[in-house]
mmCIF file of C-alpha atoms and ligand atoms in Angstrom:
data_model
loop_
_atom_site.group_PDB
_atom_site.id
_atom_site.type_symbol
_atom_site.label_atom_id
_atom_site.label_comp_id
_atom_site.label_asym_id
_atom_site.label_seq_id
_atom_site.Cartn_x
_atom_site.Cartn_y
_atom_site.Cartn_z
ATOM 1 C CA MET F 1 -20.289 27.329 -133.194
ATOM 2 C CA GLU F 2 -18.056 29.948 -131.799
ATOM 3 C CA ASP F 3 -14.497 30.245 -132.665
ATOM 4 C CA LEU F 4 -11.852 29.261 -130.004
ATOM 5 C CA ASP F 5 -8.362 30.989 -130.398
ATOM 6 C CA GLN F 6 -6.105 28.128 -131.598
ATOM 7 C CA THR F 7 -3.708 28.449 -128.470
ATOM 8 C CA PHE F 8 -6.882 26.624 -126.560
ATOM 9 C CA ILE F 9 -7.053 23.935 -128.971
ATOM 10 C CA GLN F 10 -5.802 20.324 -127.159
ATOM 11 C CA ALA F 11 -4.571 17.573 -129.630
ATOM 12 C CA PRO F 12 -7.235 15.115 -130.676
ATOM 13 C CA GLU F 13 -5.964 12.586 -128.208
ATOM 14 C CA HIS F 14 -6.090 14.774 -125.157
ATOM 15 C CA ARG F 15 -9.501 16.136 -125.502
ATOM 16 C CA ALA F 16 -12.563 15.827 -123.218
ATOM 17 C CA ASP F 17 -13.982 12.690 -124.852
ATOM 18 C CA SER F 18 -10.757 10.720 -125.542
ATOM 19 C CA ASN F 19 -10.572 7.497 -123.903
ATOM 20 C CA SER F 20 -12.746 8.334 -121.094
ATOM 21 C CA ILE F 21 -15.837 6.701 -119.361
ATOM 22 C CA PRO F 22 -18.233 9.395 -118.231
ATOM 23 C CA ASN F 23 -20.377 7.408 -116.215
ATOM 24 C CA GLN F 24 -18.227 5.151 -114.586
ATOM 25 C CA PRO F 25 -19.600 3.447 -111.563
ATOM 26 C CA GLU F 26 -15.989 3.183 -109.782
ATOM 27 C CA GLU F 27 -15.376 5.737 -107.299
ATOM 28 C CA ILE F 28 -11.935 6.821 -105.472
ATOM 29 C CA PRO F 29 -12.690 6.077 -101.803
ATOM 30 C CA VAL F 30 -13.996 8.764 -99.523
ATOM 31 C CA ILE F 31 -12.750 8.871 -96.266
ATOM 32 C CA ASP F 32 -14.332 9.855 -92.810
ATOM 33 C CA LEU F 33 -11.509 11.599 -90.612
ATOM 34 C CA SER F 34 -13.839 11.610 -87.618
ATOM 35 C CA ARG F 35 -12.840 8.307 -87.171
ATOM 36 C CA LEU F 36 -9.759 9.085 -86.319
ATOM 37 C CA ASN F 37 -11.190 10.025 -82.954
ATOM 38 C CA ASP F 38 -12.170 6.452 -82.331
ATOM 39 C CA PRO F 39 -8.663 4.656 -81.289
ATOM 40 C CA GLU F 40 -9.808 1.600 -82.479
ATOM 41 C CA ASP F 41 -10.787 2.703 -86.033
ATOM 42 C CA ILE F 42 -7.492 4.727 -86.392
ATOM 43 C CA GLN F 43 -5.308 1.547 -87.885
ATOM 44 C CA ASN F 44 -8.099 1.220 -90.581
ATOM 45 C CA VAL F 45 -7.951 4.906 -91.503
ATOM 46 C CA ILE F 46 -4.440 4.695 -92.154
ATOM 47 C CA SER F 47 -4.566 1.679 -94.033
ATOM 48 C CA GLU F 48 -7.387 3.027 -96.330
ATOM 49 C CA ILE F 49 -5.399 6.127 -96.918
ATOM 50 C CA GLY F 50 -2.437 3.733 -97.979
ATOM 51 C CA ASP F 51 -4.575 1.958 -100.355
ATOM 52 C CA ALA F 52 -5.847 4.601 -101.884
ATOM 53 C CA CYS F 53 -2.340 6.340 -102.474
ATOM 54 C CA GLU F 54 -1.233 3.163 -104.011
ATOM 55 C CA THR F 55 -3.952 2.211 -106.027
ATOM 56 C CA TRP F 56 -5.770 5.524 -107.307
ATOM 57 C CA GLY F 57 -3.420 8.357 -105.961
ATOM 58 C CA PHE F 58 -6.486 10.174 -105.223
ATOM 59 C CA PHE F 59 -9.030 9.949 -102.650
ATOM 60 C CA GLN F 60 -11.629 12.323 -100.777
ATOM 61 C CA VAL F 61 -11.756 13.535 -97.114
ATOM 62 C CA ILE F 62 -15.051 14.442 -95.285
ATOM 63 C CA ASN F 63 -15.135 15.606 -91.474
ATOM 64 C CA HIS F 64 -11.316 17.045 -92.214
ATOM 65 C CA GLY F 65 -11.293 20.072 -90.005
ATOM 66 C CA VAL F 66 -11.212 22.964 -92.638
ATOM 67 C CA PRO F 67 -14.176 25.115 -92.165
ATOM 68 C CA CYS F 68 -16.758 24.963 -94.885
ATOM 69 C CA ASP F 69 -17.359 28.847 -94.413
ATOM 70 C CA ALA F 70 -13.781 29.680 -94.427
ATOM 71 C CA ARG F 71 -13.885 27.914 -98.106
ATOM 72 C CA LYS F 72 -16.909 29.698 -99.025
ATOM 73 C CA ARG F 73 -15.542 33.168 -97.978
ATOM 74 C CA VAL F 74 -12.591 32.680 -100.161
ATOM 75 C CA GLU F 75 -14.771 31.842 -103.004
ATOM 76 C CA GLU F 76 -17.149 35.088 -102.581
ATOM 77 C CA THR F 77 -14.472 37.583 -102.097
ATOM 78 C CA VAL F 78 -12.172 36.233 -105.114
ATOM 79 C CA LYS F 79 -15.259 36.300 -107.258
ATOM 80 C CA ILE F 80 -15.509 39.873 -106.723
ATOM 81 C CA PHE F 81 -12.018 40.295 -107.646
ATOM 82 C CA PHE F 82 -12.391 38.306 -110.818
ATOM 83 C CA ASP F 83 -15.169 40.354 -112.087
ATOM 84 C CA LEU F 84 -13.381 43.570 -112.362
ATOM 85 C CA PRO F 85 -11.976 44.993 -115.258
ATOM 86 C CA MET F 86 -8.732 43.734 -116.771
ATOM 87 C CA GLU F 87 -6.891 46.750 -115.841
ATOM 88 C CA GLU F 88 -7.333 46.361 -112.430
ATOM 89 C CA LYS F 89 -6.546 42.818 -112.192
ATOM 90 C CA ILE F 90 -3.470 43.183 -113.771
ATOM 91 C CA LYS F 91 -2.124 45.560 -111.424
ATOM 92 C CA VAL F 92 -1.677 42.310 -109.104
ATOM 93 C CA LYS F 93 -0.315 39.957 -112.443
ATOM 94 C CA ARG F 94 2.177 37.198 -111.621
ATOM 95 C CA ASP F 95 5.506 37.655 -113.553
ATOM 96 C CA GLU F 96 8.586 35.525 -114.423
ATOM 97 C CA VAL F 97 10.245 37.016 -111.190
ATOM 98 C CA ASN F 98 7.367 36.462 -108.692
ATOM 99 C CA PRO F 99 4.723 33.767 -109.634
ATOM 100 C CA ALA F 100 2.379 34.951 -106.866
ATOM 101 C CA GLY F 101 -0.759 36.779 -108.066
ATOM 102 C CA TYR F 102 -3.400 36.877 -111.110
ATOM 103 C CA HIS F 103 -2.829 35.203 -114.182
ATOM 104 C CA ASP F 104 -5.328 34.133 -116.977
ATOM 105 C CA GLY F 105 -2.728 32.792 -119.361
ATOM 106 C CA GLU F 106 -1.279 29.893 -118.232
ATOM 107 C CA HIS F 107 -0.250 26.778 -120.186
ATOM 108 C CA THR F 108 0.115 23.388 -119.259
ATOM 109 C CA LYS F 109 1.848 21.234 -121.732
ATOM 110 C CA ASN F 110 2.263 24.247 -124.080
ATOM 111 C CA VAL F 111 -1.449 24.283 -124.832
ATOM 112 C CA ARG F 112 -3.380 27.462 -122.978
ATOM 113 C CA ASP F 113 -5.832 26.616 -120.221
ATOM 114 C CA TRP F 114 -9.521 27.781 -120.056
ATOM 115 C CA LYS F 115 -9.102 29.582 -116.667
ATOM 116 C CA GLU F 116 -8.158 32.536 -114.558
ATOM 117 C CA VAL F 117 -6.193 31.825 -111.511
ATOM 118 C CA PHE F 118 -4.670 33.611 -108.669
ATOM 119 C CA ASP F 119 -1.816 32.188 -106.501
ATOM 120 C CA ILE F 120 -0.648 33.013 -102.778
ATOM 121 C CA TYR F 121 2.279 31.683 -101.161
ATOM 122 C CA PHE F 122 1.572 30.032 -97.757
ATOM 123 C CA LYS F 123 5.090 31.768 -96.227
ATOM 124 C CA ASP F 124 5.030 35.246 -96.984
ATOM 125 C CA PRO F 125 7.670 36.131 -98.066
ATOM 126 C CA MET F 126 8.821 33.040 -99.592
ATOM 127 C CA VAL F 127 12.416 31.959 -100.775
ATOM 128 C CA MET F 128 13.211 30.397 -104.068
ATOM 129 C CA PRO F 129 16.395 29.856 -106.385
ATOM 130 C CA SER F 130 16.801 32.963 -108.323
ATOM 131 C CA SER F 131 17.562 30.750 -111.715
ATOM 132 C CA THR F 132 17.041 27.428 -113.132
ATOM 133 C CA ASP F 133 20.822 27.306 -113.519
ATOM 134 C CA PRO F 134 22.233 24.115 -111.177
ATOM 135 C CA GLU F 135 25.475 25.929 -110.229
ATOM 136 C CA ASP F 136 23.714 29.062 -109.600
ATOM 137 C CA GLU F 137 22.941 29.146 -105.788
ATOM 138 C CA GLY F 138 21.488 32.567 -105.630
ATOM 139 C CA LEU F 139 18.100 32.919 -103.871
ATOM 140 C CA ARG F 140 15.351 35.305 -104.523
ATOM 141 C CA VAL F 141 12.703 36.320 -101.565
ATOM 142 C CA VAL F 142 9.048 36.746 -103.243
ATOM 143 C CA TYR F 143 5.961 38.234 -101.572
ATOM 144 C CA ASN F 144 2.262 37.893 -102.052
ATOM 145 C CA LYS F 145 0.676 40.396 -104.288
ATOM 146 C CA TRP F 146 -2.779 41.532 -102.645
ATOM 147 C CA PRO F 147 -5.387 43.380 -104.592
ATOM 148 C CA GLN F 148 -6.486 46.752 -102.950
ATOM 149 C CA PHE F 149 -10.274 45.406 -103.629
ATOM 150 C CA PRO F 150 -11.893 43.731 -102.355
ATOM 151 C CA SER F 151 -10.546 44.945 -98.829
ATOM 152 C CA ASP F 152 -11.237 41.444 -96.953
ATOM 153 C CA PHE F 153 -9.556 39.222 -99.785
ATOM 154 C CA ARG F 154 -6.333 38.791 -97.696
ATOM 155 C CA GLU F 155 -7.661 38.137 -94.430
ATOM 156 C CA ALA F 156 -10.228 35.647 -96.125
ATOM 157 C CA CYS F 157 -7.270 33.768 -98.150
ATOM 158 C CA GLN F 158 -5.151 33.830 -95.024
ATOM 159 C CA GLU F 159 -7.659 32.039 -93.033
ATOM 160 C CA TYR F 160 -7.978 29.572 -95.302
ATOM 161 C CA ALA F 161 -4.595 28.917 -95.886
ATOM 162 C CA GLY F 162 -4.022 28.284 -92.025
ATOM 163 C CA HIS F 163 -6.650 25.602 -91.933
ATOM 164 C CA ALA F 164 -5.626 23.997 -95.218
ATOM 165 C CA GLU F 165 -1.888 23.839 -94.046
ATOM 166 C CA LYS F 166 -2.965 22.460 -90.733
ATOM 167 C CA LEU F 167 -4.866 19.474 -92.441
ATOM 168 C CA ALA F 168 -2.032 18.782 -94.940
ATOM 169 C CA PHE F 169 0.296 18.177 -92.069
ATOM 170 C CA ARG F 170 -2.026 15.697 -90.463
ATOM 171 C CA LEU F 171 -2.401 13.994 -93.521
ATOM 172 C CA LEU F 172 1.120 14.061 -94.251
ATOM 173 C CA GLU F 173 1.550 12.294 -90.657
ATOM 174 C CA LEU F 174 -1.225 9.535 -91.576
ATOM 175 C CA ILE F 175 0.662 8.911 -95.025
ATOM 176 C CA SER F 176 3.923 8.440 -93.139
ATOM 177 C CA LEU F 177 2.660 5.891 -90.704
ATOM 178 C CA SER F 178 0.782 3.830 -94.066
ATOM 179 C CA LEU F 179 4.339 3.460 -95.110
ATOM 180 C CA GLY F 180 5.487 2.029 -91.665
ATOM 181 C CA LEU F 181 7.603 5.205 -90.860
ATOM 182 C CA PRO F 182 7.509 7.458 -87.943
ATOM 183 C CA LYS F 183 4.728 9.883 -87.967
ATOM 184 C CA GLU F 184 6.902 12.976 -88.349
ATOM 185 C CA ARG F 185 9.168 11.192 -90.849
ATOM 186 C CA PHE F 186 8.689 14.011 -93.502
ATOM 187 C CA HIS F 187 8.496 16.928 -91.321
ATOM 188 C CA ASP F 188 12.348 18.336 -91.748
ATOM 189 C CA TYR F 189 11.730 18.786 -95.304
ATOM 190 C CA PHE F 190 9.245 21.510 -94.659
ATOM 191 C CA LYS F 191 11.266 24.206 -92.620
ATOM 192 C CA GLU F 192 11.368 26.656 -95.491
ATOM 193 C CA GLN F 193 8.330 25.218 -97.287
ATOM 194 C CA MET F 194 7.352 26.733 -100.768
ATOM 195 C CA SER F 195 3.647 25.694 -100.338
ATOM 196 C CA PHE F 196 0.897 27.790 -101.992
ATOM 197 C CA PHE F 197 -2.397 27.857 -102.596
ATOM 198 C CA ARG F 198 -4.242 28.715 -106.133
ATOM 199 C CA ILE F 199 -7.635 30.017 -106.684
ATOM 200 C CA ASN F 200 -8.927 28.490 -110.152
ATOM 201 C CA ARG F 201 -12.010 29.962 -112.106
ATOM 202 C CA TYR F 202 -13.143 28.160 -115.453
ATOM 203 C CA PRO F 203 -15.529 30.237 -116.816
ATOM 204 C CA PRO F 204 -17.972 28.750 -119.117
ATOM 205 C CA CYS F 205 -16.307 27.783 -122.347
ATOM 206 C CA PRO F 206 -17.835 27.655 -126.145
ATOM 207 C CA ARG F 207 -16.040 24.884 -127.166
ATOM 208 C CA PRO F 208 -15.503 22.361 -124.217
ATOM 209 C CA ASP F 209 -15.090 19.534 -126.902
ATOM 210 C CA LEU F 210 -12.041 21.286 -127.878
ATOM 211 C CA ALA F 211 -10.410 23.116 -124.727
ATOM 212 C CA LEU F 212 -9.612 21.963 -121.330
ATOM 213 C CA GLY F 213 -9.549 24.035 -117.861
ATOM 214 C CA VAL F 214 -6.373 22.471 -117.117
ATOM 215 C CA GLY F 215 -4.312 20.094 -119.434
ATOM 216 C CA HIS F 216 -3.598 16.496 -118.427
ATOM 217 C CA HIS F 217 -0.837 16.899 -115.712
ATOM 218 C CA LYS F 218 0.703 15.347 -112.829
ATOM 219 C CA ASP F 219 0.963 17.801 -109.800
ATOM 220 C CA ALA F 220 4.572 18.693 -108.770
ATOM 221 C CA ASP F 221 4.265 18.844 -105.099
ATOM 222 C CA VAL F 222 4.235 16.360 -101.963
ATOM 223 C CA ILE F 223 0.094 16.354 -101.847
ATOM 224 C CA SER F 224 -2.508 18.390 -103.044
ATOM 225 C CA LEU F 225 -5.928 19.465 -101.051
ATOM 226 C CA LEU F 226 -8.825 20.484 -103.553
ATOM 227 C CA ALA F 227 -11.669 22.386 -102.825
ATOM 228 C CA GLN F 228 -14.247 22.229 -105.593
ATOM 229 C CA ASP F 229 -17.796 23.531 -105.689
ATOM 230 C CA GLU F 230 -20.614 21.237 -106.970
ATOM 231 C CA VAL F 231 -20.409 22.061 -110.909
ATOM 232 C CA GLY F 232 -17.685 19.148 -111.626
ATOM 233 C CA GLY F 233 -14.985 18.850 -114.083
ATOM 234 C CA LEU F 234 -12.159 16.984 -112.477
ATOM 235 C CA GLN F 235 -11.155 13.845 -114.065
ATOM 236 C CA ILE F 236 -8.364 11.462 -113.226
ATOM 237 C CA SER F 237 -6.534 8.838 -115.347
ATOM 238 C CA ARG F 238 -6.787 5.341 -113.495
ATOM 239 C CA ARG F 239 -3.473 3.806 -112.485
ATOM 240 C CA SER F 240 -4.503 0.267 -113.709
ATOM 241 C CA ASP F 241 -5.280 1.281 -117.268
ATOM 242 C CA GLY F 242 -5.085 4.955 -117.982
ATOM 243 C CA VAL F 243 -8.771 5.495 -118.451
ATOM 244 C CA TRP F 244 -10.152 8.627 -117.665
ATOM 245 C CA PHE F 245 -13.094 9.193 -115.308
ATOM 246 C CA PRO F 246 -14.563 11.858 -113.107
ATOM 247 C CA ILE F 247 -14.396 12.714 -109.519
ATOM 248 C CA ARG F 248 -17.975 13.265 -108.002
ATOM 249 C CA PRO F 249 -18.058 16.557 -106.048
ATOM 250 C CA VAL F 250 -18.882 15.386 -102.658
ATOM 251 C CA PRO F 251 -20.419 18.341 -100.727
ATOM 252 C CA ASN F 252 -17.764 20.008 -98.122
ATOM 253 C CA ALA F 253 -15.365 17.204 -99.183
ATOM 254 C CA LEU F 254 -11.643 17.972 -100.123
ATOM 255 C CA VAL F 255 -10.205 16.021 -102.924
ATOM 256 C CA ILE F 256 -6.582 14.976 -101.841
ATOM 257 C CA ASN F 257 -3.930 13.539 -104.244
ATOM 258 C CA ILE F 258 -0.414 12.334 -104.256
ATOM 259 C CA GLY F 259 2.351 14.831 -106.013
ATOM 260 C CA ASN F 260 5.682 13.753 -107.580
ATOM 261 C CA CYS F 261 7.520 14.315 -104.525
ATOM 262 C CA MET F 262 5.726 11.698 -102.512
ATOM 263 C CA GLU F 263 5.915 9.206 -105.802
ATOM 264 C CA VAL F 264 9.612 9.804 -105.693
ATOM 265 C CA TRP F 265 10.199 9.417 -101.957
ATOM 266 C CA THR F 266 8.163 6.107 -102.158
ATOM 267 C CA ASN F 267 10.154 4.995 -105.069
ATOM 268 C CA ASP F 268 6.640 4.742 -106.866
ATOM 269 C CA LYS F 269 4.848 2.658 -104.325
ATOM 270 C CA TYR F 270 2.254 5.742 -104.142
ATOM 271 C CA TRP F 271 0.993 6.873 -107.101
ATOM 272 C CA SER F 272 1.009 10.536 -108.771
ATOM 273 C CA ALA F 273 -2.093 10.562 -110.914
ATOM 274 C CA GLU F 274 -2.525 12.329 -114.279
ATOM 275 C CA HIS F 275 -5.376 14.504 -113.903
ATOM 276 C CA ARG F 276 -7.264 17.135 -115.782
ATOM 277 C CA VAL F 277 -10.145 19.597 -116.042
ATOM 278 C CA VAL F 278 -12.929 19.520 -118.472
ATOM 279 C CA VAL F 279 -15.145 22.608 -118.775
ATOM 280 C CA ASN F 280 -18.737 23.143 -120.056
ATOM 281 C CA SER F 281 -20.413 26.008 -122.029
ATOM 282 C CA THR F 282 -23.208 27.202 -119.204
ATOM 283 C CA ARG F 283 -21.600 27.409 -115.766
ATOM 284 C CA GLU F 284 -18.522 28.863 -114.274
ATOM 285 C CA ARG F 285 -16.454 26.776 -111.860
ATOM 286 C CA TYR F 286 -14.287 27.438 -109.027
ATOM 287 C CA SER F 287 -11.714 25.026 -107.312
ATOM 288 C CA ILE F 288 -9.546 25.885 -104.522
ATOM 289 C CA PRO F 289 -5.922 23.723 -104.492
ATOM 290 C CA PHE F 290 -3.387 24.046 -101.711
ATOM 291 C CA PHE F 291 -0.134 22.440 -102.949
ATOM 292 C CA LEU F 292 2.278 21.299 -100.370
ATOM 293 C CA LEU F 293 5.710 22.027 -101.576
ATOM 294 C CA PRO F 294 9.105 21.249 -99.427
ATOM 295 C CA SER F 295 11.879 23.992 -98.809
ATOM 296 C CA HIS F 296 13.858 24.724 -101.738
ATOM 297 C CA ASN F 297 17.024 23.197 -100.681
ATOM 298 C CA VAL F 298 15.372 19.729 -100.334
ATOM 299 C CA GLU F 299 16.940 17.028 -102.431
ATOM 300 C CA VAL F 300 14.098 14.789 -103.607
ATOM 301 C CA LYS F 301 15.015 11.013 -103.645
ATOM 302 C CA PRO F 302 13.654 7.665 -102.711
ATOM 303 C CA LEU F 303 13.905 7.129 -99.101
ATOM 304 C CA GLU F 304 16.490 4.838 -97.872
ATOM 305 C CA GLU F 305 14.577 2.855 -95.520
ATOM 306 C CA LEU F 306 11.986 1.865 -98.057
ATOM 307 C CA LEU F 307 14.613 0.784 -100.499
ATOM 308 C CA SER F 308 16.164 -3.012 -100.903
ATOM 309 C CA PRO F 309 17.987 -5.238 -103.320
ATOM 310 C CA GLU F 310 14.573 -6.255 -104.894
ATOM 311 C CA ASN F 311 13.693 -2.294 -104.844
ATOM 312 C CA PRO F 312 16.434 -0.601 -105.990
ATOM 313 C CA PRO F 313 16.161 3.428 -106.707
ATOM 314 C CA ARG F 314 14.081 4.335 -109.599
ATOM 315 C CA TYR F 315 14.845 8.127 -109.251
ATOM 316 C CA LYS F 316 18.074 10.285 -109.176
ATOM 317 C CA GLY F 317 17.956 12.830 -106.837
ATOM 318 C CA TYR F 318 16.816 16.587 -107.650
ATOM 319 C CA LYS F 319 16.729 19.836 -105.846
ATOM 320 C CA TYR F 320 13.445 20.879 -105.376
ATOM 321 C CA GLY F 321 13.933 24.627 -105.915
ATOM 322 C CA LYS F 322 15.265 24.159 -109.043
ATOM 323 C CA PHE F 323 12.786 21.575 -110.335
ATOM 324 C CA TYR F 324 10.139 24.081 -109.235
ATOM 325 C CA VAL F 325 11.544 27.340 -110.906
ATOM 326 C CA SER F 326 12.141 25.415 -114.305
ATOM 327 C CA ARG F 327 8.546 23.820 -113.970
ATOM 328 C CA ASN F 328 7.342 27.550 -113.672
ATOM 329 C CA ARG F 329 8.857 28.687 -117.049
ATOM 330 C CA SER F 330 6.536 26.658 -119.327
ATOM 331 C CA ASP F 331 3.485 28.132 -117.458
ATOM 332 C CA PHE F 332 4.004 31.696 -119.050
ATOM 333 C CA LYS F 333 4.542 30.982 -122.356
ATOM 334 C CA LYS F 334 4.514 28.481 -124.904
ATOM 335 C CA LEU F 335 8.164 26.554 -125.001
ATOM 336 C CA GLU F 336 9.298 24.692 -128.605
ATOM 337 C CA ILE F 337 9.917 21.612 -126.252
ATOM 338 C CA GLN F 338 8.011 19.904 -123.411
ATOM 339 C CA ASN F 339 9.364 21.506 -120.002
ATOM 340 C CA ILE F 340 11.124 19.451 -117.474
ATOM 341 C CA GLN F 341 8.992 16.385 -116.215
ATOM 342 C CA ILE F 342 9.556 14.024 -113.099
ATOM 343 C CA ASP F 343 10.434 11.285 -115.811
ATOM 344 C CA ASP F 344 13.147 13.186 -116.529
ATOM 345 C CA PHE F 345 14.921 11.904 -113.244
ATOM 346 C CA LYS F 346 14.079 8.087 -113.794
ATOM 347 C CA VAL F 347 16.752 5.806 -113.443
ATOM 348 C CA VAL F 348 17.268 4.018 -117.257
ATOM 349 C CA THR F 349 17.484 0.256 -116.322
HETATM 350 C C1 OGA M 1 -4.569 22.166 -110.637
HETATM 351 C C2 OGA M 1 -5.664 21.261 -110.581
HETATM 352 C C3 OGA M 1 -8.146 20.614 -110.677
HETATM 353 C C4 OGA M 1 -9.416 21.297 -110.271
HETATM 354 O O1 OGA M 1 -4.722 23.360 -110.247
HETATM 355 O O2 OGA M 1 -3.502 21.289 -110.341
HETATM 356 O O3 OGA M 1 -5.513 20.142 -110.622
HETATM 357 O O4 OGA M 1 -10.355 20.760 -110.273
HETATM 358 N N1 OGA M 1 -6.844 21.520 -110.599
HETATM 359 O O5 OGA M 1 -9.216 22.338 -110.427
HETATM 360 NI NI1 NI M 2 -3.246 19.442 -110.376
#
């Protein structure tokens, strides 16, 4: 048995074998978006998406319009980058001022993840608050970091991101319709969107029983669109009982999940599910999540039109940019206490 650095070891209740059903036959829905070309089927697709957001907080889409070649190109070029010696990779390392770039020591809930990542903003430059202090209105402008080699890395990433963002807004419109809201209800929140996408590489791990690729977490965004290869490892916690079960890799599908902002906007109607990544001892795995984030100055709070005397707001509002920079702090180092979570904004009843 190989030793594993202490920083990677999950508490027993969070390990891969805890509370999970590996052969769970039940599955999150796989929705074929080409059905939107049939006017008679559009409403069915919208209600299937709504049901999935409510029951699971997760679904998969196929025929979604993001070309499979664009994803493969990112995977191939980034693999060349990840295989470079560490002294090359750290030339584009992310830091506490600018979260873009390469990183290999991310922490989720104060335990280190078994992965390497590369983060890229959709908008370059991107504007974010310069500090976590709520009184400080200062802003910071940050730029993507691009490696010199491989030379087509930047182009491959930008091409993929363009497609992913387009699909993210299409899905946002469908989600909006599923709530009985106008199609473009959310659009104003994205004028200075902080969206980014990430390339995750999970190397083979000597102790997959003790470490996780990503520890259990909810995504802090609006929605996430995840491309994954055929290896598998993503697990979600079921809304009804918290049991963990795997998301089956479907060729060329994208896994879509609801993030904290959508959960708050819908006052908990739509569910932001906890998820995690289990690693294995033989095969490396790649995934590419695109995280749709609102502008830094958006105050995220339950939408008025979804509230009623029977359904009072369950969250206090919060400024998105401040939440984002506070969350980012814990990615870099082990904090003594759990970092800010969405439940900190719950209204106590
Ligand atoms: C994430 C995430 C899942 C995966 O990066 O937030 O949940 O399968 N990734 O890589
Ligand atoms: Ni996630």
